[in-house]
PDB file of C-alpha atoms and ligand atoms in Angstrom:
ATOM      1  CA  UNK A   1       0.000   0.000   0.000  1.00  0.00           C
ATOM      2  CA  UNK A   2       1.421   3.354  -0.499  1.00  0.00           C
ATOM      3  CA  UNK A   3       1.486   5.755   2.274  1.00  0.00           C
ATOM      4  CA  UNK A   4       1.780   8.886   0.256  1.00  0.00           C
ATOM      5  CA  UNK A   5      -0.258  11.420   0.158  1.00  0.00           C
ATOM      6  CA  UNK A   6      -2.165   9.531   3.597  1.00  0.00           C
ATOM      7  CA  UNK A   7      -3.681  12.026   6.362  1.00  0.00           C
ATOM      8  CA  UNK A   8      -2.454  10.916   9.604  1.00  0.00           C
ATOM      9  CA  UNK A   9      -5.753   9.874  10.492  1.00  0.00           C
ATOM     10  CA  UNK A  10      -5.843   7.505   7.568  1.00  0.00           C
ATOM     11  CA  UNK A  11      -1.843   6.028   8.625  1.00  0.00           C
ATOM     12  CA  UNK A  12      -3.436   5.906  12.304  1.00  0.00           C
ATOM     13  CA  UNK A  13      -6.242   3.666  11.554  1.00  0.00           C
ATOM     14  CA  UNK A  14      -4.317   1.350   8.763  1.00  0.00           C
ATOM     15  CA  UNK A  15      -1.846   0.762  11.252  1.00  0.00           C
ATOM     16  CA  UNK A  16      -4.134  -0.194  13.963  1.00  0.00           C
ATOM     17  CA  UNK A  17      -6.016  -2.608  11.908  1.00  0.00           C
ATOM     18  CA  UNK A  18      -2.482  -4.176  11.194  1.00  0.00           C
ATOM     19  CA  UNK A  19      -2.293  -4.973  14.451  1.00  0.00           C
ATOM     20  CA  UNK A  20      -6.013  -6.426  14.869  1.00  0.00           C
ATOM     21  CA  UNK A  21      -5.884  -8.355  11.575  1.00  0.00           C
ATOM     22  CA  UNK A  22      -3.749 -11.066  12.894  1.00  0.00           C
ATOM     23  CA  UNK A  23      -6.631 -11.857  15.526  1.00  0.00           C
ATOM     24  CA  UNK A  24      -9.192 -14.079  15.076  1.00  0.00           C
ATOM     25  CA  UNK A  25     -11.707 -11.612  16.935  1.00  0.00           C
ATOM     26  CA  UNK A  26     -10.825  -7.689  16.991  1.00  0.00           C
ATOM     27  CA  UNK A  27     -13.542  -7.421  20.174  1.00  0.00           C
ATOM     28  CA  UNK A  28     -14.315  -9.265  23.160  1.00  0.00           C
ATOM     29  CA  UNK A  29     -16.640 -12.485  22.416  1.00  0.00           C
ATOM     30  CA  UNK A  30     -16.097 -16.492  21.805  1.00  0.00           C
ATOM     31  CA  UNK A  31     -17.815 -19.075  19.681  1.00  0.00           C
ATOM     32  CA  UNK A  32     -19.540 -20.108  23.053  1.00  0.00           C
ATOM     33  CA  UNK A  33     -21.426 -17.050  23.001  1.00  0.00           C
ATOM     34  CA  UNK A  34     -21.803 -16.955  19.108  1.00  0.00           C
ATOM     35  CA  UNK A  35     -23.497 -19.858  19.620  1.00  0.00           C
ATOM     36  CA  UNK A  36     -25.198 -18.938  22.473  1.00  0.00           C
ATOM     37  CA  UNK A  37     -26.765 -15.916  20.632  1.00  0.00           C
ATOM     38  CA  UNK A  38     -27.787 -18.075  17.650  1.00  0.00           C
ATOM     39  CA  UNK A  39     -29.681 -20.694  19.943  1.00  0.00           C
ATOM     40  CA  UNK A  40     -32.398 -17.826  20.329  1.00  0.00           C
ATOM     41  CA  UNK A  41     -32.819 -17.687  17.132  1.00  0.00           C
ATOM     42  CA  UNK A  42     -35.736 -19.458  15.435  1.00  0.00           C
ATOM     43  CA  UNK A  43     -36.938 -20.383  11.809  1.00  0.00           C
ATOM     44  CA  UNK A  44     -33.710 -20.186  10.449  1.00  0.00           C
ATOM     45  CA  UNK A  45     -33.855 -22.038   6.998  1.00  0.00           C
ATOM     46  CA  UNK A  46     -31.482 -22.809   3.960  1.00  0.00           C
ATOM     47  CA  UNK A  47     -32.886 -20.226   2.019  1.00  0.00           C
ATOM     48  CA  UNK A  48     -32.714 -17.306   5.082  1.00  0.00           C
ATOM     49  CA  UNK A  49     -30.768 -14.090   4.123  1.00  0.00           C
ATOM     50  CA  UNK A  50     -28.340 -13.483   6.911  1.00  0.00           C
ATOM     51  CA  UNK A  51     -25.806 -10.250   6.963  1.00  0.00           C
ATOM     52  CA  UNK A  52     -22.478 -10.206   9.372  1.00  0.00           C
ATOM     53  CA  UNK A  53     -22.257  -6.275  10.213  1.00  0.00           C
ATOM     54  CA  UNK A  54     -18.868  -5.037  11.159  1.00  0.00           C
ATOM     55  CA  UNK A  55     -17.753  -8.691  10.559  1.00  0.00           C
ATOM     56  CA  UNK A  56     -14.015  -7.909  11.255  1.00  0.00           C
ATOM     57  CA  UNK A  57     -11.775 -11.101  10.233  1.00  0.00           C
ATOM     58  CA  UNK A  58     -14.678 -13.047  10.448  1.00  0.00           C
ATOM     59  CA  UNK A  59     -14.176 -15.078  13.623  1.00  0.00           C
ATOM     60  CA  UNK A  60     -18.042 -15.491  14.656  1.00  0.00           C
ATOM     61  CA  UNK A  61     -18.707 -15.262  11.163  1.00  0.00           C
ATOM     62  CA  UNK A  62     -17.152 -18.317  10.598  1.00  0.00           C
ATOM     63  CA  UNK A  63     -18.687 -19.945  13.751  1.00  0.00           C
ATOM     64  CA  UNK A  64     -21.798 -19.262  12.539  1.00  0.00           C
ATOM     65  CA  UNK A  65     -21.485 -20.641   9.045  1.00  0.00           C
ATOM     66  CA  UNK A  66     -20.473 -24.108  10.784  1.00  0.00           C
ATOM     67  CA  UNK A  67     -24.505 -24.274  12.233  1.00  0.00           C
ATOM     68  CA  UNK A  68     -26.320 -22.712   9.789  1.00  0.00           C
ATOM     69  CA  UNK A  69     -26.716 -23.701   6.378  1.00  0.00           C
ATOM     70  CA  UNK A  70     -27.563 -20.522   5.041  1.00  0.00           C
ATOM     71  CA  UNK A  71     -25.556 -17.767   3.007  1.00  0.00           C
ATOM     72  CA  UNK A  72     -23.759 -15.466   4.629  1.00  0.00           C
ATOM     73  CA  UNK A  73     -22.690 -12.055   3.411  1.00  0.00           C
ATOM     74  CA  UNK A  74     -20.112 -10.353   5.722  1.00  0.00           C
ATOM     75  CA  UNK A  75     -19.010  -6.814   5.911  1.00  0.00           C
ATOM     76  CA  UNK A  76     -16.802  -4.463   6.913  1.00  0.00           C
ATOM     77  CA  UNK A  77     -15.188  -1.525   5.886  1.00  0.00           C
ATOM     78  CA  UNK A  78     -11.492  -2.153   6.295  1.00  0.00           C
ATOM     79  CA  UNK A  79     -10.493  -4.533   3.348  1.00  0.00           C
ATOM     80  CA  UNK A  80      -7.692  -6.236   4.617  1.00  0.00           C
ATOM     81  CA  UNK A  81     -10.225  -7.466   6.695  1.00  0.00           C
ATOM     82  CA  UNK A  82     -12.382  -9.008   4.373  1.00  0.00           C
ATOM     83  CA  UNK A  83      -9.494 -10.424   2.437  1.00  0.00           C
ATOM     84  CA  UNK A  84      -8.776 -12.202   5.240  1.00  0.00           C
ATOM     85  CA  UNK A  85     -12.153 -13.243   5.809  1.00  0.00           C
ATOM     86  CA  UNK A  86     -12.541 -14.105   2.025  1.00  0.00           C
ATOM     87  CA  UNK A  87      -8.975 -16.802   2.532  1.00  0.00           C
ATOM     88  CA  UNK A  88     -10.562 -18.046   5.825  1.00  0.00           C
ATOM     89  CA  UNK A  89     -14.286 -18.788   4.064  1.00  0.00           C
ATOM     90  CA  UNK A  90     -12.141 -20.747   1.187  1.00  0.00           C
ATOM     91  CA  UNK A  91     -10.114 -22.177   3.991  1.00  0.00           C
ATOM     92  CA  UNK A  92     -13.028 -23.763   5.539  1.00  0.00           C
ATOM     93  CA  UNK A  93     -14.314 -24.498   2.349  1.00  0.00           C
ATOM     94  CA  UNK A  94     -17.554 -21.895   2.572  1.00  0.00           C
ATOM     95  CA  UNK A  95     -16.298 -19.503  -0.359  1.00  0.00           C
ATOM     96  CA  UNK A  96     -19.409 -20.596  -1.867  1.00  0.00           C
ATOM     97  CA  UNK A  97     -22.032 -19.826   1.088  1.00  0.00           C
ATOM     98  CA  UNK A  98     -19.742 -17.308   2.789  1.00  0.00           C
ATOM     99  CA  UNK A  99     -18.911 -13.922   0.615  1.00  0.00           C
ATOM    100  CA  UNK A 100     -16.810 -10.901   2.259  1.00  0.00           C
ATOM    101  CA  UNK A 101     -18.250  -7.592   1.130  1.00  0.00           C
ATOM    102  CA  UNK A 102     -15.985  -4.387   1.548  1.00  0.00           C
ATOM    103  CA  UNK A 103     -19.211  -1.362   2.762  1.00  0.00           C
ATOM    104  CA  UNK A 104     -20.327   0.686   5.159  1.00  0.00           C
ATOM    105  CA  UNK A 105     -23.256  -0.184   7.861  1.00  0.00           C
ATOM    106  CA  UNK A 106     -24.100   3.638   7.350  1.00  0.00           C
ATOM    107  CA  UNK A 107     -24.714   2.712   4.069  1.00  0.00           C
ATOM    108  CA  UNK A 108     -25.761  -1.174   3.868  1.00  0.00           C
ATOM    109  CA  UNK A 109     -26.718  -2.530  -0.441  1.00  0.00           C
ATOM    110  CA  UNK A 110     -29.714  -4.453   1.371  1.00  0.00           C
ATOM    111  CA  UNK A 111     -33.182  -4.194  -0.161  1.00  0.00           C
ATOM    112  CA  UNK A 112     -36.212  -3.198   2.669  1.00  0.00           C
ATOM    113  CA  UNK A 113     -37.740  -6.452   4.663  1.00  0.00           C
ATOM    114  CA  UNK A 114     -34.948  -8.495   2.584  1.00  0.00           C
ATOM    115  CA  UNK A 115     -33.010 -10.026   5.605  1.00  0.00           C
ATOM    116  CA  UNK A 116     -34.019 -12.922   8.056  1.00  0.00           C
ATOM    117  CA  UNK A 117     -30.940 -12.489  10.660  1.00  0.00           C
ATOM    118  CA  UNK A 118     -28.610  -9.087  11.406  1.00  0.00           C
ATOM    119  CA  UNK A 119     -25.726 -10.312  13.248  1.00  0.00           C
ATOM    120  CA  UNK A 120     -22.850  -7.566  14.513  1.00  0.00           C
ATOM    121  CA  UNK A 121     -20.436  -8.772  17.342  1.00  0.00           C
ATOM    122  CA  UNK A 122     -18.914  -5.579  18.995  1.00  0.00           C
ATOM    123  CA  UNK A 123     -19.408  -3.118  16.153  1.00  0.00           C
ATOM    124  CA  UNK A 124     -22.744  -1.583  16.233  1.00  0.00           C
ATOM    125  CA  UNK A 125     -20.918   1.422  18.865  1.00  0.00           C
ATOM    126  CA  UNK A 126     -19.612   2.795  15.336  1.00  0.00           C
ATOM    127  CA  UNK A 127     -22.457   4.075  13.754  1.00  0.00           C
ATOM    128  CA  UNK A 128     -23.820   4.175  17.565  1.00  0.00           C
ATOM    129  CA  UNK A 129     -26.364   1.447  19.309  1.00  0.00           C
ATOM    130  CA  UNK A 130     -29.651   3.603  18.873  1.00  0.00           C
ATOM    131  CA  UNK A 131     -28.912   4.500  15.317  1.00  0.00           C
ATOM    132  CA  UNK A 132     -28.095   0.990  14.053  1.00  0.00           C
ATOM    133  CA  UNK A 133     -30.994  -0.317  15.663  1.00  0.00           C
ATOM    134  CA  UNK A 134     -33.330   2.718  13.753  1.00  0.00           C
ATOM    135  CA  UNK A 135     -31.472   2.518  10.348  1.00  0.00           C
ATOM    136  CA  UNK A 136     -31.205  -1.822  10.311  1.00  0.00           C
ATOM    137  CA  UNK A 137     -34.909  -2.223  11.216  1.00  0.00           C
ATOM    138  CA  UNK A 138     -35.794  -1.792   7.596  1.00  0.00           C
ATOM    139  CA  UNK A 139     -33.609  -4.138   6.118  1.00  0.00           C
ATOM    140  CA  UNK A 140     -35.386  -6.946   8.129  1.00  0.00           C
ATOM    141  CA  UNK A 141     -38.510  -8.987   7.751  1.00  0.00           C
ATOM    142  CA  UNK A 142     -41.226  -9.118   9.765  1.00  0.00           C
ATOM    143  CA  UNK A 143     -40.148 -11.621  12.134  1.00  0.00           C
ATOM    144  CA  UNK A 144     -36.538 -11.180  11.204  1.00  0.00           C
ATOM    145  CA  UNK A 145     -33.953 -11.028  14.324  1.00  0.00           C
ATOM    146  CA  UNK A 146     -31.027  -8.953  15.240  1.00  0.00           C
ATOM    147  CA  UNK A 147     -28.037 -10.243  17.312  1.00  0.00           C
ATOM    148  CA  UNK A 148     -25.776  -7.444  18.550  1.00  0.00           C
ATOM    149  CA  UNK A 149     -23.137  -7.736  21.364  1.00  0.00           C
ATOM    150  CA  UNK A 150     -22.314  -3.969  22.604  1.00  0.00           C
ATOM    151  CA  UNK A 151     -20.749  -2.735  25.656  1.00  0.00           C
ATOM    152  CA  UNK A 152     -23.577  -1.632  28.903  1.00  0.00           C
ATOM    153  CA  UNK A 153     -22.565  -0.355  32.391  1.00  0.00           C
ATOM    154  CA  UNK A 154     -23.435  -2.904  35.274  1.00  0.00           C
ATOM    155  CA  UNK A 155     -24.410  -0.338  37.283  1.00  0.00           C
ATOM    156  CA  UNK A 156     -25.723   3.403  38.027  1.00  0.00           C
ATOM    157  CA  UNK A 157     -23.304   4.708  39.330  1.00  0.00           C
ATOM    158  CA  UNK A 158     -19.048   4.013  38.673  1.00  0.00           C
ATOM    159  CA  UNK A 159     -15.815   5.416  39.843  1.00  0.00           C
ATOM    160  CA  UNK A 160     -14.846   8.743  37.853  1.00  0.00           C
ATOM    161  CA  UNK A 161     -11.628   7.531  36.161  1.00  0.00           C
ATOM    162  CA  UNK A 162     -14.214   4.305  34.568  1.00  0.00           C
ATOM    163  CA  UNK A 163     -16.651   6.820  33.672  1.00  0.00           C
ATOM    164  CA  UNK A 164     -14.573   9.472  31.878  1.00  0.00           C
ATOM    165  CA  UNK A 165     -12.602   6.645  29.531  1.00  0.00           C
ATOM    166  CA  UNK A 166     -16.127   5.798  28.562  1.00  0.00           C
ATOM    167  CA  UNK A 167     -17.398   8.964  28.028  1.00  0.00           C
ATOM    168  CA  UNK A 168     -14.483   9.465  26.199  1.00  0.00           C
ATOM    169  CA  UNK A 169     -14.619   6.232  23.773  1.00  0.00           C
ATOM    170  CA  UNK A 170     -17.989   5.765  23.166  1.00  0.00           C
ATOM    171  CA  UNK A 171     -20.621   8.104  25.375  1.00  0.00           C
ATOM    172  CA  UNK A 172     -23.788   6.200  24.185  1.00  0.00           C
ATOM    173  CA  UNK A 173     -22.614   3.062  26.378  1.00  0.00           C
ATOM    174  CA  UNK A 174     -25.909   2.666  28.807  1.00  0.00           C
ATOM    175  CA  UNK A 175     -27.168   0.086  31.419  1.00  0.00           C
ATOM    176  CA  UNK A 176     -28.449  -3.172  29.876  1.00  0.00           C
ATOM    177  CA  UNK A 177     -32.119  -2.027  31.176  1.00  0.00           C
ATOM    178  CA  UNK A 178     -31.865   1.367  28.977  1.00  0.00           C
ATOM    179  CA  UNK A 179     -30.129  -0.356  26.025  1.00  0.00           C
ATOM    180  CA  UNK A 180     -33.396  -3.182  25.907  1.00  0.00           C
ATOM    181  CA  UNK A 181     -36.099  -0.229  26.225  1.00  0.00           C
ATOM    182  CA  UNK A 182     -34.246   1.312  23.001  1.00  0.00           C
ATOM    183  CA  UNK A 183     -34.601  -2.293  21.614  1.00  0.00           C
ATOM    184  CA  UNK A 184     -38.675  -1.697  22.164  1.00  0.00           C
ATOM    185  CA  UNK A 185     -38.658   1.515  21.529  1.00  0.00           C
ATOM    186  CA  UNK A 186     -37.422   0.862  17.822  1.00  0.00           C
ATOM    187  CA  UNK A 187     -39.790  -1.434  17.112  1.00  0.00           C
ATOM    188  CA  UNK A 188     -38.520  -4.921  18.260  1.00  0.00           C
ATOM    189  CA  UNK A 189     -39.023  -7.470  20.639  1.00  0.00           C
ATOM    190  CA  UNK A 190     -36.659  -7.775  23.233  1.00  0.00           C
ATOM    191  CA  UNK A 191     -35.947 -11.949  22.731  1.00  0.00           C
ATOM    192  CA  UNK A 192     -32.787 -12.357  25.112  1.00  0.00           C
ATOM    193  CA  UNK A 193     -30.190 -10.581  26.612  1.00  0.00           C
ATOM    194  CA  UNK A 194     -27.113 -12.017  28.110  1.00  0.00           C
ATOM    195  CA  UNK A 195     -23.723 -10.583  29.395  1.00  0.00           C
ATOM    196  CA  UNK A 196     -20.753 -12.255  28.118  1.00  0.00           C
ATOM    197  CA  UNK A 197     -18.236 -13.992  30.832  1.00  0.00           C
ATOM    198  CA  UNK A 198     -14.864 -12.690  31.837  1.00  0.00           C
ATOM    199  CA  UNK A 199     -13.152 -15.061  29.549  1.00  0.00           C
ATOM    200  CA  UNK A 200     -14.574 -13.389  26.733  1.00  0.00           C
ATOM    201  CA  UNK A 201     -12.013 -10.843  27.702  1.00  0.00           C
ATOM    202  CA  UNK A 202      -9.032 -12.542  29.053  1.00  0.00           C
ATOM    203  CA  UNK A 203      -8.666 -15.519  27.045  1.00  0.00           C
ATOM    204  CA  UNK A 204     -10.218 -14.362  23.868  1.00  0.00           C
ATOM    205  CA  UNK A 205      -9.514 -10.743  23.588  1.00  0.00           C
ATOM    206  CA  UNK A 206      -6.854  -9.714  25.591  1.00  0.00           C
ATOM    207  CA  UNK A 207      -4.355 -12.525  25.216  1.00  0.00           C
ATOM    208  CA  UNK A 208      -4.672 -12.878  21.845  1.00  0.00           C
ATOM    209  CA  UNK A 209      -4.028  -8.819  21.841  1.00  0.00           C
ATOM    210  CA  UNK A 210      -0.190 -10.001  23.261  1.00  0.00           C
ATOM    211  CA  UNK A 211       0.391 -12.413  20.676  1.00  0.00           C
ATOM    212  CA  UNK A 212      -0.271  -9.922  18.013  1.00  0.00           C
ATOM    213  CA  UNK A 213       1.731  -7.607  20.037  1.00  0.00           C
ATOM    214  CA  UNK A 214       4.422  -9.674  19.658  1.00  0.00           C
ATOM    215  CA  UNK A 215       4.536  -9.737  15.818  1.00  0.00           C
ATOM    216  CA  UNK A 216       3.369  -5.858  15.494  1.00  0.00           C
ATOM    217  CA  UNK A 217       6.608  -4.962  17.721  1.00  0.00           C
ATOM    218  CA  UNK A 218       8.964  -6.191  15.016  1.00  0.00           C
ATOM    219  CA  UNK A 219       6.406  -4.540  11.866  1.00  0.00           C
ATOM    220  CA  UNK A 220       6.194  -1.119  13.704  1.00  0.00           C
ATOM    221  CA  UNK A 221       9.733  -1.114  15.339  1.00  0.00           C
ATOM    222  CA  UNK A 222      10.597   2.722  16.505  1.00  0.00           C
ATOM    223  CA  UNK A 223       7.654   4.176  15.060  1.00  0.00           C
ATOM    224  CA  UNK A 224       6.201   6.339  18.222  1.00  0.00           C
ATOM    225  CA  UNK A 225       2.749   6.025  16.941  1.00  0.00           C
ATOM    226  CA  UNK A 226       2.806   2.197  17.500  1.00  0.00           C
ATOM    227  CA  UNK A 227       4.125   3.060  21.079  1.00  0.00           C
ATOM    228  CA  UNK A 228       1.544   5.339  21.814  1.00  0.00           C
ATOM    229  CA  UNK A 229      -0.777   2.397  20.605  1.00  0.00           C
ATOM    230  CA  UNK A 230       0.560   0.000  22.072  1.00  0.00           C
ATOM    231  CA  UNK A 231       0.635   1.521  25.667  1.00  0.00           C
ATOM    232  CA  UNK A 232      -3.228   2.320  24.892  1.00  0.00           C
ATOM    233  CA  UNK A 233      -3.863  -1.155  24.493  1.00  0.00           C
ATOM    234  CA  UNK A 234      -2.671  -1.886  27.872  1.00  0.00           C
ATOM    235  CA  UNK A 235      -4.332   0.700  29.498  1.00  0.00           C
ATOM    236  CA  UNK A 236      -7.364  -0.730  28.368  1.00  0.00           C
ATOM    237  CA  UNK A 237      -6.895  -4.088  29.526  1.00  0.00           C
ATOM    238  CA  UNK A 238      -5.840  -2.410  32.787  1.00  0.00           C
ATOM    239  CA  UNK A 239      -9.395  -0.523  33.218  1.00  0.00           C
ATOM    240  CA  UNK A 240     -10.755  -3.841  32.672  1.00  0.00           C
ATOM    241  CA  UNK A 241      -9.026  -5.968  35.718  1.00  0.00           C
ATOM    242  CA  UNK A 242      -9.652  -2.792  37.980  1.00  0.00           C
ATOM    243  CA  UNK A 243     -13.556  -2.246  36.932  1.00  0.00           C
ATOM    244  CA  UNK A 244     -14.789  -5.621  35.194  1.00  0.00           C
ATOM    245  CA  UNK A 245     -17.795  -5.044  37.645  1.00  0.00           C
ATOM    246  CA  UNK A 246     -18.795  -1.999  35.902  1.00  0.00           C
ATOM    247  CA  UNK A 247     -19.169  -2.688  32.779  1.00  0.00           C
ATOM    248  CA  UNK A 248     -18.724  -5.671  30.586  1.00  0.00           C
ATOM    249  CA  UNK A 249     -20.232  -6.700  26.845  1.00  0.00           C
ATOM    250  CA  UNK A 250     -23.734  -7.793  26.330  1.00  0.00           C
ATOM    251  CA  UNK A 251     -25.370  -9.751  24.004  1.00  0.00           C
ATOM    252  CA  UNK A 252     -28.931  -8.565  23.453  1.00  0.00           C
ATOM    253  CA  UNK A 253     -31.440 -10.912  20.590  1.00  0.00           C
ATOM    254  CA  UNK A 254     -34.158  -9.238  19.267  1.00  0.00           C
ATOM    255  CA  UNK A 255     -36.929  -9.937  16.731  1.00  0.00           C
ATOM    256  CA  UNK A 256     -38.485  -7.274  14.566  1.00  0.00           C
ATOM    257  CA  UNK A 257     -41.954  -6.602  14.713  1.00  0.00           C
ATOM    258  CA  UNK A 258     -44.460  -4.150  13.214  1.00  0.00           C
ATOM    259  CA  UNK A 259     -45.110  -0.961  14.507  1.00  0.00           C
TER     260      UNK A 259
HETATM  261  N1  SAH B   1     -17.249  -8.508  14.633  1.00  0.00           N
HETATM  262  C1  SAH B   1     -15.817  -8.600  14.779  1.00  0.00           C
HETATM  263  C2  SAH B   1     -15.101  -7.251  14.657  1.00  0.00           C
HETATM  264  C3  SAH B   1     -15.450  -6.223  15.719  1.00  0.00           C
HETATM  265  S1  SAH B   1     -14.396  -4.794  15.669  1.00  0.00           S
HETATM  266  C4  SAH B   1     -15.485  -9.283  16.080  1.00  0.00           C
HETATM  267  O1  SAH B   1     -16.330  -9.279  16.989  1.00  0.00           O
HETATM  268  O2  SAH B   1     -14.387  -9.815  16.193  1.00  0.00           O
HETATM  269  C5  SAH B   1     -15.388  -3.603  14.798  1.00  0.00           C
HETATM  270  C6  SAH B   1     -15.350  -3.746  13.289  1.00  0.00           C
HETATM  271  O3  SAH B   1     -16.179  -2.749  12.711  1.00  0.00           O
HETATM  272  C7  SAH B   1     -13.969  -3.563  12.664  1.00  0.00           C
HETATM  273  O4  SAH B   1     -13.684  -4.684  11.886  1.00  0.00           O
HETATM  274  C8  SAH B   1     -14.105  -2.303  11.804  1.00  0.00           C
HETATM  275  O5  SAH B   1     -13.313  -2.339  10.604  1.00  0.00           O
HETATM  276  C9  SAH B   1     -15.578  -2.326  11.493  1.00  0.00           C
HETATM  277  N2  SAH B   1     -16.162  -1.038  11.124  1.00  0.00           N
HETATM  278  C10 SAH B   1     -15.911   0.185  11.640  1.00  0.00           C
HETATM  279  N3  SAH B   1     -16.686   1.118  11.051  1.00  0.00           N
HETATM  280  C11 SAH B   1     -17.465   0.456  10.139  1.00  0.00           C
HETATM  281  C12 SAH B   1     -18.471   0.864   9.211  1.00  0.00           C
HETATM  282  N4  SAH B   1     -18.867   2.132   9.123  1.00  0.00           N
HETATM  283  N5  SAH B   1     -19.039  -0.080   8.448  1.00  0.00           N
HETATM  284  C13 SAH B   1     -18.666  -1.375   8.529  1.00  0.00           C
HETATM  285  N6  SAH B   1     -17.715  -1.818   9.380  1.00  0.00           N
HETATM  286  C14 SAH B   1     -17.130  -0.916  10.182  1.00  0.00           C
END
């Protein structure tokens, strides 16, 4: 790729999905809860049209496509990403059922009451949770569900330094009770809402995070930026040990209905 002519922004955000392509997940989750998600899913037939939102690499998407028999489109912006994605479908041998598309979920090529299943694990935060469940809505049938892990606060009230890197990264995180009244408020029914376990963070997230590290040291080796990154990352991981009951990810299942 060639760097000239790149706004920082655009350098910042290709090198931090350098480091997060070598994951199998870029956000907190497992194929326990992947699973978990889909078993409150009903109706779910060969012919169902089922969309992976923010699909990353493709780790649940791939989880998925091992229990359903369905096509799956996948996408993403970034499209390293779905490159990878794209090799990983042929790896498992879905290329024909699984298909990486490179677009924006501001901006989804879906026809209205087209879809049977919207799934988005730990992406929905970037077009914001209240927004995506508005602007998706249409894209589903009657009876159509949406499966979207995002992050909630645990409780009312948190310690100040918790609160302000929040407010900070993403101000529209809410308590799990707000976050399923906005699920009935946009016209869905609240099916299930679960709250993923630690290990969704430690095992699958963060130590996966050091092994990529490990190879992104030698790629970005001197450059400040990837420091400054880097030190981020642990900060963030940090937060979590100290305030894990705070906040945490949460899976919520809902089913569209008419208004
Ligand atoms: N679902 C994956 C990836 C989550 S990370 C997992 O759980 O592992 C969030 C993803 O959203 C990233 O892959 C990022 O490239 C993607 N993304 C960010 N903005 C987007 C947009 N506007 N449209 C589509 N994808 C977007």
């Amino acid at each position: 790729m060639n760097n000239e002519n790149k706004s920082i922004h655009d350098f910042d955000l290709q090198m931090i999905c350098n480091f997060f392509s070598t994951m199998e997940r870029q956000g907190p989750g497992s194929p326990e809860m992947t699973l978990k998600a889909l078993g409150f899913v009903d109706h779910l037939t060969k012919n169902a049209r089922i969309v992976d939102l923010g699909c990353g690499t493709g780790g649940q998407t791939m989880t998925l496509a091992q229990h359903i028999e369905a096509n799956i489109i996948a996408l993403d912006s970034f499209p390293d990403f779905i490159k990878i994605l794209n090799r990983n479908a042929q790896g498992f041998n879905f290329q024909e059922r699984v298909k990486g598309l490179v677009g924006s979920m501001d901006n989804l090529p879906f026809q209205e009451n087209e879809l049977d299943l919207i799934w988005s694990e730990g992406a929905i935060y970037n077009i914001g949770f209240e927004r995506g469940l508005k602007e998706w809505r249409k894209y589903l049938k009657t009876g159509g569900y949406l499966a979207v892990s995002e992050s909630s606060w645990f409780t009312d009230k948190r310690p100040t330094e918790i609160n302000n890197y929040w407010m900070d990264a993403y101000p529209e995180i809410d308590t799990i009770p707000h976050q399923v009244a906005k699920i009935h408020q946009t016209g869905y029914l609240p099916v299930a809402t679960f709250i993923f376990p630690e290990n969704c963070w430690t095992e699958h997230y963060f130590a996966q995070k050091a092994l990529a590290e490990q190879t992104f040291r030698h790629q970005y080796a001197g450059n400040k930026m990837a420091e400054e990154f880097m030190l981020s990352q642990r900060y963030e991981e940090e937060l979590y040990a100290k305030y894990k009951a705070f906040y945490g990810y949460t899976f919520f299942i809902a089913k569209k209905i008419d208004l």
